[in-house]
């Protein structure tokens, strides 16, 4: 099982080079384990092209990239307080409708994230870098949001995913 493999990968190695490879392997195993959970649910309930995946605490966006491989045509909203240098955003944008918002999750109001609810609502208290809209304090997002959710109630279904959240993000 993926959990056992992740534990083994964490115990292996040593030295500077071993940690870097081990970390990538560990994240890959975590992503695969989460995909297995999504695949185990009733068909079409949580994995497919008709969804907008909201990754909370997205970091580099590796989980979204893994879901994107399993769900062609899906859309992604990545939320985190910072954007790491080696993020997966460019690849995600080539293949999927994707936007990233730089926001501290304790200030997040999902109803205010443009593109998630149709009609282009504003105000994720972080806005969008690169012309995606929004406003308020804290940075912004990259990409355009108007095409993510579709129009009205017939738009895409939304699924929030996260590998790890702690502190005020869980309140």
Coordinates of C-alpha atoms in Angstrom, one line a residue:
X1 CA 0.0 0.0 0.0
X2 CA 1.1 3.6 -0.6
X3 CA 1.3 4.4 3.1
X4 CA 3.8 1.6 3.7
X5 CA 5.8 2.7 0.7
X6 CA 5.9 6.3 1.9
X7 CA 7.1 5.2 5.4
X8 CA 9.8 3.1 3.8
X9 CA 10.9 6.0 1.5
X10 CA 11.1 8.2 4.6
X11 CA 13.4 5.8 6.4
X12 CA 15.7 5.2 3.4
X13 CA 18.7 7.2 2.3
X14 CA 20.9 9.6 4.0
X15 CA 23.1 12.5 3.0
X16 CA 22.1 15.6 1.1
X17 CA 21.3 13.9 -2.3
X18 CA 19.3 11.1 -0.6
X19 CA 17.0 13.5 1.1
X20 CA 16.1 15.3 -2.1
X21 CA 15.2 12.1 -4.0
X22 CA 13.4 10.7 -1.0
X23 CA 11.3 13.8 -0.6
X24 CA 10.2 13.7 -4.2
X25 CA 9.4 10.0 -3.9
X26 CA 7.5 10.6 -0.7
X27 CA 5.3 13.3 -2.3
X28 CA 4.7 11.2 -5.3
X29 CA 3.5 8.4 -3.1
X30 CA 1.3 10.7 -1.1
X31 CA -0.3 12.0 -4.3
X32 CA -0.9 8.5 -5.6
X33 CA -2.5 7.5 -2.3
X34 CA -4.9 10.5 -2.5
X35 CA -5.7 9.6 -6.1
X36 CA -6.5 6.0 -5.0
X37 CA -9.0 7.4 -2.4
X38 CA -10.6 9.6 -5.1
X39 CA -10.8 6.6 -7.5
X40 CA -12.3 4.3 -4.8
X41 CA -15.3 6.6 -4.4
X42 CA -18.4 6.0 -6.6
X43 CA -17.5 6.8 -10.3
X44 CA -17.8 10.5 -11.1
X45 CA -18.4 11.5 -7.5
X46 CA -15.0 13.2 -6.9
X47 CA -12.7 12.6 -9.9
X48 CA -13.3 13.7 -13.4
X49 CA -13.2 16.5 -15.9
X50 CA -16.4 18.1 -14.6
X51 CA -14.8 19.4 -11.4
X52 CA -12.9 22.4 -10.1
X53 CA -10.3 21.2 -7.6
X54 CA -9.4 23.7 -4.9
X55 CA -6.1 22.8 -3.4
X56 CA -5.7 24.3 0.1
X57 CA -2.1 24.9 1.1
X58 CA -1.1 24.1 -2.4
X59 CA 2.6 24.7 -2.1
X60 CA 4.2 23.7 -5.4
X61 CA 0.8 22.4 -6.7
X62 CA 2.0 18.8 -6.9
X63 CA -1.3 17.3 -5.8
X64 CA -3.2 19.3 -8.4
X65 CA -0.7 18.2 -11.0
X66 CA -1.3 14.6 -10.1
X67 CA -5.1 15.0 -10.1
X68 CA -4.7 16.8 -13.5
X69 CA -3.1 13.7 -15.0
X70 CA -6.0 11.6 -13.8
X71 CA -8.7 14.1 -14.7
X72 CA -8.1 15.7 -18.1
X73 CA -10.2 18.7 -18.6
X74 CA -10.6 19.5 -14.9
X75 CA -9.9 23.0 -13.6
X76 CA -7.8 24.0 -10.6
X77 CA -7.6 26.8 -8.0
X78 CA -4.4 26.7 -5.9
X79 CA -4.5 28.6 -2.6
X80 CA -1.4 29.2 -0.5
X81 CA 0.3 32.1 1.3
X82 CA 3.3 32.0 -1.0
X83 CA 4.2 30.6 -4.4
X84 CA 7.3 28.4 -4.4
X85 CA 9.9 28.9 -7.1
X86 CA 9.6 25.4 -8.7
X87 CA 5.8 25.3 -8.8
X88 CA 3.8 23.1 -11.2
X89 CA 1.7 26.1 -12.3
X90 CA 3.0 26.4 -15.9
X91 CA 2.4 22.8 -16.7
X92 CA -1.1 23.0 -15.1
X93 CA -2.0 26.1 -17.1
X94 CA -0.9 24.4 -20.4
X95 CA -3.3 21.5 -19.8
X96 CA -6.1 22.9 -17.6
X97 CA -7.9 26.1 -16.6
X98 CA -5.8 27.1 -13.5
X99 CA -5.5 30.0 -11.2
X100 CA -3.4 30.5 -8.1
X101 CA -4.3 32.9 -5.2
X102 CA -1.7 34.0 -2.7
X103 CA -3.6 34.2 0.5
X104 CA -3.2 33.1 4.1
X105 CA -5.9 30.5 4.5
X106 CA -7.1 32.0 7.8
X107 CA -8.3 35.0 5.8
X108 CA -10.0 32.8 3.1
X109 CA -13.7 33.0 2.3
X110 CA -14.4 30.4 -0.4
X111 CA -17.6 32.2 -1.5
X112 CA -15.5 35.2 -2.4
X113 CA -13.0 33.3 -4.7
X114 CA -13.6 34.5 -8.2
X115 CA -14.4 31.7 -10.7
X116 CA -15.6 29.2 -8.1
X117 CA -19.2 30.1 -8.1
X118 CA -19.9 31.5 -11.6
X119 CA -20.7 35.2 -12.1
X120 CA -17.0 36.2 -11.2
X121 CA -17.6 37.2 -7.6
X122 CA -14.7 39.2 -6.1
X123 CA -12.9 39.2 -2.8
X124 CA -10.8 36.3 -1.7
X125 CA -8.9 38.8 0.4
X126 CA -6.0 38.2 -1.8
X127 CA -7.2 38.7 -5.3
X128 CA -5.6 37.3 -8.4
X129 CA -2.2 37.9 -9.8
X130 CA -2.0 38.4 -13.5
X131 CA -5.4 39.9 -14.0
X132 CA -7.7 37.4 -12.3
X133 CA -9.6 40.0 -10.2
X134 CA -10.1 40.1 -6.5
X135 CA -9.0 42.6 -4.0
X136 CA -8.2 43.1 -0.4
X137 CA -5.0 42.5 1.5
X138 CA -2.3 39.9 0.9
X139 CA -1.0 39.4 -2.6
X140 CA -3.0 37.8 -5.4
X141 CA -3.4 35.0 -7.8
X142 CA -2.2 34.2 -11.3
X143 CA -4.4 33.5 -14.3
X144 CA -8.0 34.2 -15.1
X145 CA -10.9 32.9 -13.1
X146 CA -14.0 33.6 -15.1
X147 CA -13.9 30.3 -17.0
X148 CA -13.3 27.9 -14.1
X149 CA -16.7 27.2 -12.7
X150 CA -19.0 27.7 -15.7
X151 CA -22.1 29.9 -15.6
X152 CA -24.9 29.6 -13.0
X153 CA -25.8 26.5 -11.1
X154 CA -25.0 24.2 -14.1
X155 CA -21.3 24.9 -13.7
X156 CA -18.6 22.5 -12.5
X157 CA -18.7 20.8 -9.1
X158 CA -16.1 21.8 -6.6
X159 CA -13.8 19.6 -4.6
X160 CA -11.4 20.9 -2.0
X161 CA -8.2 18.8 -1.5
X162 CA -5.3 19.3 0.9
X163 CA -2.3 17.2 1.9
X164 CA -1.7 18.9 5.2
X165 CA -3.3 21.9 7.0
X166 CA -2.5 23.1 10.5
X167 CA -3.0 26.1 12.7
X168 CA -5.5 28.8 11.8
X169 CA -6.1 27.1 8.4
X170 CA -8.1 24.4 10.2
X171 CA -10.4 26.8 12.2

